Coordinates of C-alpha atoms in Angstrom, one line a residue:
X1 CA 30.7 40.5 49.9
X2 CA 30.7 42.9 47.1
X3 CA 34.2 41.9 45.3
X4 CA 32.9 42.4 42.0
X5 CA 31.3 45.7 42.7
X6 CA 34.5 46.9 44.4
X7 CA 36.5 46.5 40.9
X8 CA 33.5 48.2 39.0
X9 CA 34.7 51.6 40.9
X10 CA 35.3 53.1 37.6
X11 CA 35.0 56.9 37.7
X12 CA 32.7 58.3 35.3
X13 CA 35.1 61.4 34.4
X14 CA 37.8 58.7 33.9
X15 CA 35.8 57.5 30.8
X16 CA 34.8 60.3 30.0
X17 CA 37.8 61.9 29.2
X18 CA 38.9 58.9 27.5
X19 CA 36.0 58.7 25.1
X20 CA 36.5 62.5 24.6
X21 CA 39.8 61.9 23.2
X22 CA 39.4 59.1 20.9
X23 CA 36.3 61.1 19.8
X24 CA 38.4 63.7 18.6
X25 CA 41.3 62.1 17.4
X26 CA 38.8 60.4 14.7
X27 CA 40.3 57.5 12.6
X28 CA 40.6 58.9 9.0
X29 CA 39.2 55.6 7.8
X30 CA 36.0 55.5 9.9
X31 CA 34.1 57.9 7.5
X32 CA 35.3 55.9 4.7
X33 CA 34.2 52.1 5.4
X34 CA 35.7 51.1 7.9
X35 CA 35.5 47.3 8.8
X36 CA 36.9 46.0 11.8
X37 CA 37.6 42.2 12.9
X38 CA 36.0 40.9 15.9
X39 CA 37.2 37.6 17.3
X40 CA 35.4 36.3 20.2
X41 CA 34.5 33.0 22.2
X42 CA 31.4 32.1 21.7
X43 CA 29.1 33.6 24.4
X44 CA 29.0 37.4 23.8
X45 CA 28.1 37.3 19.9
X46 CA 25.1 39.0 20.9
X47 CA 25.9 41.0 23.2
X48 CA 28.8 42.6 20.8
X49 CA 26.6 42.9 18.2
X50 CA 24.4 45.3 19.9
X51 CA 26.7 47.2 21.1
X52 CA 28.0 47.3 17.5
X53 CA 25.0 48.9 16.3
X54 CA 24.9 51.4 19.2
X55 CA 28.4 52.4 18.0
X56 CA 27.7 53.0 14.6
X57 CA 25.0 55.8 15.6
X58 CA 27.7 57.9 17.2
X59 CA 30.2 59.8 15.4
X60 CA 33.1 58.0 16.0
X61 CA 30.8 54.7 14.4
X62 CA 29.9 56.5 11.1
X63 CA 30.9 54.5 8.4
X64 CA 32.3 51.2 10.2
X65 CA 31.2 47.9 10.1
X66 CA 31.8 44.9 11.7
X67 CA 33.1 41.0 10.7
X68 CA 32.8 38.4 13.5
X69 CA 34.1 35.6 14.2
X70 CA 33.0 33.4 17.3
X71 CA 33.7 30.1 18.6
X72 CA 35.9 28.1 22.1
X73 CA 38.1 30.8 23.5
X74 CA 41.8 28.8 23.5
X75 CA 40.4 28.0 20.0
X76 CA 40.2 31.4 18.7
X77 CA 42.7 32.8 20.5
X78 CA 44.8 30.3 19.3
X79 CA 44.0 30.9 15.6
X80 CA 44.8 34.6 16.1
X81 CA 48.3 33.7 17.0
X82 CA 48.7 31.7 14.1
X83 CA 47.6 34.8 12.0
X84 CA 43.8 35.3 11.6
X85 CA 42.4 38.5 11.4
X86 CA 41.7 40.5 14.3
X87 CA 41.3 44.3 15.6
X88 CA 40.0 43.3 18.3
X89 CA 39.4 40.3 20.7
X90 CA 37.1 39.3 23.4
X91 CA 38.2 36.2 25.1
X92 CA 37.1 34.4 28.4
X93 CA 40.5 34.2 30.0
X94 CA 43.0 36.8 30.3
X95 CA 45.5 34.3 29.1
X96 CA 44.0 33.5 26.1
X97 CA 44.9 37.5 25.7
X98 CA 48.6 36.7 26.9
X99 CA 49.0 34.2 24.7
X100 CA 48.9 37.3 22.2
X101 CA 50.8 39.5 23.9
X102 CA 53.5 36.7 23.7
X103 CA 53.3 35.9 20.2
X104 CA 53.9 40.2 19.3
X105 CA 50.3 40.5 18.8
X106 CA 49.0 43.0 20.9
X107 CA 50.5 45.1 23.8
X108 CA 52.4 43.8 27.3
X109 CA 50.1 47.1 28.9
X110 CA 46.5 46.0 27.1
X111 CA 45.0 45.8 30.5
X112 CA 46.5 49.4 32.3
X113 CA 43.3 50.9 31.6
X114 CA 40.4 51.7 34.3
X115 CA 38.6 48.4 34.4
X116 CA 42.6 46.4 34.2
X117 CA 41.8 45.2 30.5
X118 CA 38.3 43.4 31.5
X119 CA 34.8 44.1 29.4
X120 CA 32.2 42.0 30.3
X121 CA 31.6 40.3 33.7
X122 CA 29.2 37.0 34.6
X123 CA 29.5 34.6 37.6
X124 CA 28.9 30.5 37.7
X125 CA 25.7 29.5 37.7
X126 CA 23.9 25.8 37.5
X127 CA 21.1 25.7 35.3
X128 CA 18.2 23.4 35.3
X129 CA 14.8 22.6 33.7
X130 CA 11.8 24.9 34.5
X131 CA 10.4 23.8 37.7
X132 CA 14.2 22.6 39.0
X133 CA 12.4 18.7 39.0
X134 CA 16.0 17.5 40.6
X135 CA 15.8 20.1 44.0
X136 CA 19.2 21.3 42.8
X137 CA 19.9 24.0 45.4
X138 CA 23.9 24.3 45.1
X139 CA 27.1 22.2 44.1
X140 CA 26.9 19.8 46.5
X141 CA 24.0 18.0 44.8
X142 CA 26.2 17.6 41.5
X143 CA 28.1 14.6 43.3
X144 CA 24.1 12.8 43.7
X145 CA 24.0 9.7 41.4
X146 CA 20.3 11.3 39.9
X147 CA 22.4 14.0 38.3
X148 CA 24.1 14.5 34.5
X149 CA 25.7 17.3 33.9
X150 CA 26.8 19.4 30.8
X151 CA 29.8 21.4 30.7
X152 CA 32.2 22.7 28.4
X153 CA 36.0 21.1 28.0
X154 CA 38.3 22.8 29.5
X155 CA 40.9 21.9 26.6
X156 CA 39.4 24.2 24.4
X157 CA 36.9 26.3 26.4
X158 CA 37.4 29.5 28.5
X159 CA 34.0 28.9 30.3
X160 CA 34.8 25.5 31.4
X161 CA 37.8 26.7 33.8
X162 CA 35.6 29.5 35.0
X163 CA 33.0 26.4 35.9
X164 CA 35.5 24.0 37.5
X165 CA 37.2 26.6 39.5
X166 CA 33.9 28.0 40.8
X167 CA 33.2 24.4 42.2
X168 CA 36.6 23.9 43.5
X169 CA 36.4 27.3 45.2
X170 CA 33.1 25.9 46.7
X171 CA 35.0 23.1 48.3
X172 CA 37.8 25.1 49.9
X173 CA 35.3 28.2 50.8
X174 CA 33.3 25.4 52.8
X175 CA 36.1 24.0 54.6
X176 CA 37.6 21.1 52.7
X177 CA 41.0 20.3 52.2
X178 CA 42.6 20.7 48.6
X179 CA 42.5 17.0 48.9
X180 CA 39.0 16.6 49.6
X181 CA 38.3 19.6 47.0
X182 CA 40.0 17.4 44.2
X183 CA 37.8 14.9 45.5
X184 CA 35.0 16.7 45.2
X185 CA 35.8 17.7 42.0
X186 CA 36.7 14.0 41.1
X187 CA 32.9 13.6 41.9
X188 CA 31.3 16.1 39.9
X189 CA 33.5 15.0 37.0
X190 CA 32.0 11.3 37.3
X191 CA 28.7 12.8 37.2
X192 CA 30.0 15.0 33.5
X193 CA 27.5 13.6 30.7
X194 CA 28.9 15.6 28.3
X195 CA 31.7 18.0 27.6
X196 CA 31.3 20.8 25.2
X197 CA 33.2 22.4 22.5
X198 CA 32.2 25.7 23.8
X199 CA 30.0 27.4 26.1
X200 CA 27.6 28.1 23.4
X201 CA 27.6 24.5 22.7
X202 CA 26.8 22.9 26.1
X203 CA 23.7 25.5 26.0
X204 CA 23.1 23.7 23.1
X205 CA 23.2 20.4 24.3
X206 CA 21.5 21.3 27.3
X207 CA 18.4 22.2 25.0
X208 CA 18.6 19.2 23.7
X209 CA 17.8 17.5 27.3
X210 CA 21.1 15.7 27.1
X211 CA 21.9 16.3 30.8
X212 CA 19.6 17.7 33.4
X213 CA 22.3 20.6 34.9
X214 CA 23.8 22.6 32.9
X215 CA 27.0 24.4 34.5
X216 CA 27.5 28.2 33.0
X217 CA 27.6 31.6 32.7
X218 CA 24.9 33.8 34.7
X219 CA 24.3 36.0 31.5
X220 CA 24.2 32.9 29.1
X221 CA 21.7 31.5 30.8
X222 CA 19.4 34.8 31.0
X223 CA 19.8 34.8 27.2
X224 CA 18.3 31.6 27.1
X225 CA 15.5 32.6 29.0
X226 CA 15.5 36.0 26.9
X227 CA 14.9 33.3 23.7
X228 CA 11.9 31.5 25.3
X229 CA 13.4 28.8 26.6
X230 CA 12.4 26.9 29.4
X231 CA 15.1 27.0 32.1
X232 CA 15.6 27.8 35.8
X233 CA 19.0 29.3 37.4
X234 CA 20.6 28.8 40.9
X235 CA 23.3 31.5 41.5
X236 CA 25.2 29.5 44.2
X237 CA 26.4 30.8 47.7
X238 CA 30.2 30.5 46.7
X239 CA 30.1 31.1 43.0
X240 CA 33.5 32.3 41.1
X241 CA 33.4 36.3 39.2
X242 CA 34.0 35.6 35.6
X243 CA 36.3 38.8 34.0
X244 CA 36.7 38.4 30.5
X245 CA 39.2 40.6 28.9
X246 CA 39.2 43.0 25.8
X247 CA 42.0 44.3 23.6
X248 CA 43.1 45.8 20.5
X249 CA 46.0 44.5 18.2
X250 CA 48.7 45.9 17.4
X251 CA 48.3 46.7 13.6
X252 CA 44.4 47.5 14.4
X253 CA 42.9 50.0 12.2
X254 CA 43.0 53.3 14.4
X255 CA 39.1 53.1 14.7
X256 CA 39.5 49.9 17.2
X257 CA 40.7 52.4 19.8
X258 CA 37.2 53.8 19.6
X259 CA 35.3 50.8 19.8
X260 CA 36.8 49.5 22.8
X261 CA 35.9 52.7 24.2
X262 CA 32.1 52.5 23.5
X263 CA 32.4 48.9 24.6
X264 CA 33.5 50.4 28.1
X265 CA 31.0 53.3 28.0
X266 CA 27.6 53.0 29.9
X267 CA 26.2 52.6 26.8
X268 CA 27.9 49.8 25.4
X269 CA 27.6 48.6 29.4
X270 CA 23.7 48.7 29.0
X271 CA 23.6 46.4 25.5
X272 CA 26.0 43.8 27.7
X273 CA 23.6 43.9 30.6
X274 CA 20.5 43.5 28.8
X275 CA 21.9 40.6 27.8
X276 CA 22.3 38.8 31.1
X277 CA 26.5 40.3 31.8
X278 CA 27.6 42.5 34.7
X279 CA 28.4 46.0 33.8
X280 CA 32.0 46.3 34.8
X281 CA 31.4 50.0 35.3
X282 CA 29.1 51.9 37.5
X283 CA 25.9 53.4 36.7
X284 CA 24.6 51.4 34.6
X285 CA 20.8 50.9 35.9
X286 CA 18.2 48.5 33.2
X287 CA 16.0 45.9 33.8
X288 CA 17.3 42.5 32.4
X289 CA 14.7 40.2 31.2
X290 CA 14.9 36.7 31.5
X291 CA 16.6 37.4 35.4
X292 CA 15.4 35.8 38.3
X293 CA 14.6 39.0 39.6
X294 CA 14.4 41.5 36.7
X295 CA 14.5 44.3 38.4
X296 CA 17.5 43.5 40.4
X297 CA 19.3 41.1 37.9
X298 CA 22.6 40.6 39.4
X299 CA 22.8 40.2 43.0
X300 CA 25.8 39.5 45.1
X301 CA 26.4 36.3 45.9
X302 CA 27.6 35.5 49.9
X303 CA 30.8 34.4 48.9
X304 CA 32.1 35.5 45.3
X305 CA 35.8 34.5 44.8
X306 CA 37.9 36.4 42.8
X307 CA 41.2 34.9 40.4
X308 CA 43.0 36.9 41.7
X309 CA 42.3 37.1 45.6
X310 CA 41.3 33.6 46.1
X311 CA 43.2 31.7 43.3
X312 CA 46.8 33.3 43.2
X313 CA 46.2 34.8 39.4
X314 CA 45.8 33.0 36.0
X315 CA 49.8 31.7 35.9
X316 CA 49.1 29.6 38.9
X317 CA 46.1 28.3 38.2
X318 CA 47.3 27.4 34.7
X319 CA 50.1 25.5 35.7
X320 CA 48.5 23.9 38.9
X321 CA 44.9 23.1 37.1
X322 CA 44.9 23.4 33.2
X323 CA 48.2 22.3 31.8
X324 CA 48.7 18.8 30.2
X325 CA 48.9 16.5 32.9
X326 CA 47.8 18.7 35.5
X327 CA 45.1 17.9 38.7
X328 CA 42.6 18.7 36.1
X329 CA 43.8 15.9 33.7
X330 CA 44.5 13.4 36.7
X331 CA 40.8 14.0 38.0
X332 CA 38.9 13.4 34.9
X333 CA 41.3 10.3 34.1
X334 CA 40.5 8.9 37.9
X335 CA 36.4 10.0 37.2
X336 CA 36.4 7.5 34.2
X337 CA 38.0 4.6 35.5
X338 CA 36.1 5.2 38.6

C-alpha cells in the first residue's frame, strides 16, 4: 500500500502559487523584528528549528526570529488554551488543534489547505538496542515475558495514542477480534516498564537502558541514530501513519502566514526529512542519515493504516480509546492487577 504517499499528492503549482502570494503580501513587521511563538510537542524541536533558519534566508524571513516552546502535546496544547503565547502550533494530534479551534483560538477551516492542515508525517516504529539482542521482529513479541517496554502516556502525550493505536491496528489488521485486540493490548500494557511524559522523554529513558523496546516515532528514532546513539529500528508490517497538524492563531502576527508556508515548501520539507519525518509533499528527494537504508529512508510499510480510513477519525477514537474511563483506562487498570 502506499496510503501515505497517496495524501502527499500535493501539486507543486498549488504551493507555489501560495507561497507567491504570501511572498508578496509581506508582513510589515517582518523587516522590523519580527518574533514569532512556536508551541510544539516535544519531538520536532529540531526539525523546526532548521527549517527556522532556512526561512530567515528568504525574503519573507528577513528580520524574524523565533521563541519555542516544546514539551507533551495535550500539555501544550492545553496551555495555549488557557492563554500562552502562540502564532503558531505544531501538535501530534489533530485534536490537540481542535481543542483550539474550540476555545476561539484559531480557525474552524485551519486544515482546508493542500496537505488538509498536516506538516510533518512519521509512522510507529519499535526501537531496540544495537544488535536487536531480544530478536524483536514485530508487535507480537511485545506480549513475551523477556520484554520491557518504554512508552509515552497517553494522558498527556500525542505519540503515545499514535503507539497504542498502531498496535491495536496490528491486532485487527491480523485477524483478531476487537476483543482479542484489547487483549492484546492488555498484554503489551503488562509488559509497559515505564510510561513517559512525552515522546522526547521515553527516548530519554530508553537511553538510559530502562526498558529494552522503545515504542516511537520512525523520525525520532533516526535522530537518535543521527546523535550517535546506539539503536536499531523495526518498521513493523502493520504500522499506523502518524499526521501531525500545523496552524496559525487567530491574532498571529501576519508573518505566521509565511512561515507555515515555508514549513509546507520543499524546502522546509527537506529540513523535516533530514531529520528522520516524511515529507508530506512530493518531490522532496535527500538522503537521511541515521535510516536503515539511507538512501531510501522511508519505505512503505505492507499494511499502513490510516485515522481516518481504518480508525473512523479522531472523535471516535477519542471517545472509544482515550477519554477518562475509556478501553484504554480499563486495559492498563486490568494490566496492573493482572
Amino acid at each position: 500500500m502506499k496510503t501515505w504517499k497517496s495524501r502527499l499528492a500535493v501539486t507543486a503549482t498549488a504551493l507555489a502559487a501560495v507561497l507567491g502570494m504570501t511572498a508578496c503580501s509581506g508582513g510589515a513587521s517582518g523587516a522590523n523584528g519580527t518574533q514569532l511563538s512556536i508551541v510544539g510537542f516535544a519531538v520536532p524541536e529540531t526539525a523546526n528549528k532548521a527549517i527556522a533558519a532556512k526561512f530567515q534566508q528568504t525574503d519573507a524571513g528577513k528580520g524574524v526570529t523565533f521563541s519555542g516552546s516544546y514539551g507533551a502535546s495535550g500539555d501544550q496544547s492545553r496551555k495555549v488554551a488557557a492563554g500562552a503565547k502562540a502564532d503558531y502550533v505544531h501538535f501530534s494530534l489533530q485534536s490537540d488543534v481542535t481543542r483550539l479551534v474550540k476555545a476561539g483560538l484559531v480557525d474552524e477551516d485551519w486544515n482546508k489547505n493542500a496537505t488538509k492542515g498536516i506538516v510533518s508525517d512519521s509512522v510507529v516504529v519499535l526501537v531496540v538496542p544495537k544488535g536487536n539482542p531480544q530478536g524483536i521482529k514485530g508487535w507480537e513479541d511485545l506480549t513475551r515475558p523477556d520484554v520491557k517496554i518504554i512508552t509515552p502516556d497517553p494522558k498527556s502525550s500525542g505519540s503515545a495514542r499514535w503507539n497504542i493505536l498502531g498496535a491495536y491496528g496490528h491486532a485487527v489488521a491480523s485477524g483478531k477480534t476487537e476483543a482479542q485486540a484489547s487483549d492484546f493490548l492488555k498484554k503489551i500494557f503488562a509488559n509497559v516498564t515505564q510510561w513517559a511524559g512525552s515522546g522526547r522523554e521515553a527516548t530519554e529513558a530508553f537511553d538510559k537502558k530502562v526498558g529494552n523496546v522503545l515504542i516511537s516515532y520512525e523520525n525520532e528514532a533516526i535522530l537518535a541514530r543521527q546523535k550517535g546513539k546506539d539503536y536499531d529500528y523495526i518498521v513493523p508490517n502493520d504500522t499506523v501513519l502518524i499526521e501531525n497538524p500545523g496552524a496559525i492563531l487567530k491574532k498571529a502576527d501576519p508573518k505566521a502566514k509565511d512561515w507555515l508556508n515555508f514549513v509546507l515548501s520543499k524546502d522546509g520539507q527537506t529540513e523535516f526529512a533530514k531529520t528522520g519525518f516524511r515529507p508530506v509533499i512530493d518531490g522532496v528527494k535527500t538522503e537521511v542519515k541515521g535510516a536503515n537504508d539511507p538512501a531510501n529512508p522511508f519505505p512503505t510499510p505492507e499494511h499502513l493504516l490510516t485515522v481516518e480510513k481504518d480508525f473512523g477519525g479522531w472523535t471516535t477514537v477519542d471517545k472509544k480509546f482515550f477519554a477518562d474511563g475509556a478501553l484504554i483506562d480499563q486495559l492498563r487498570a486490568a494490566a496492573v492487577k493482572k
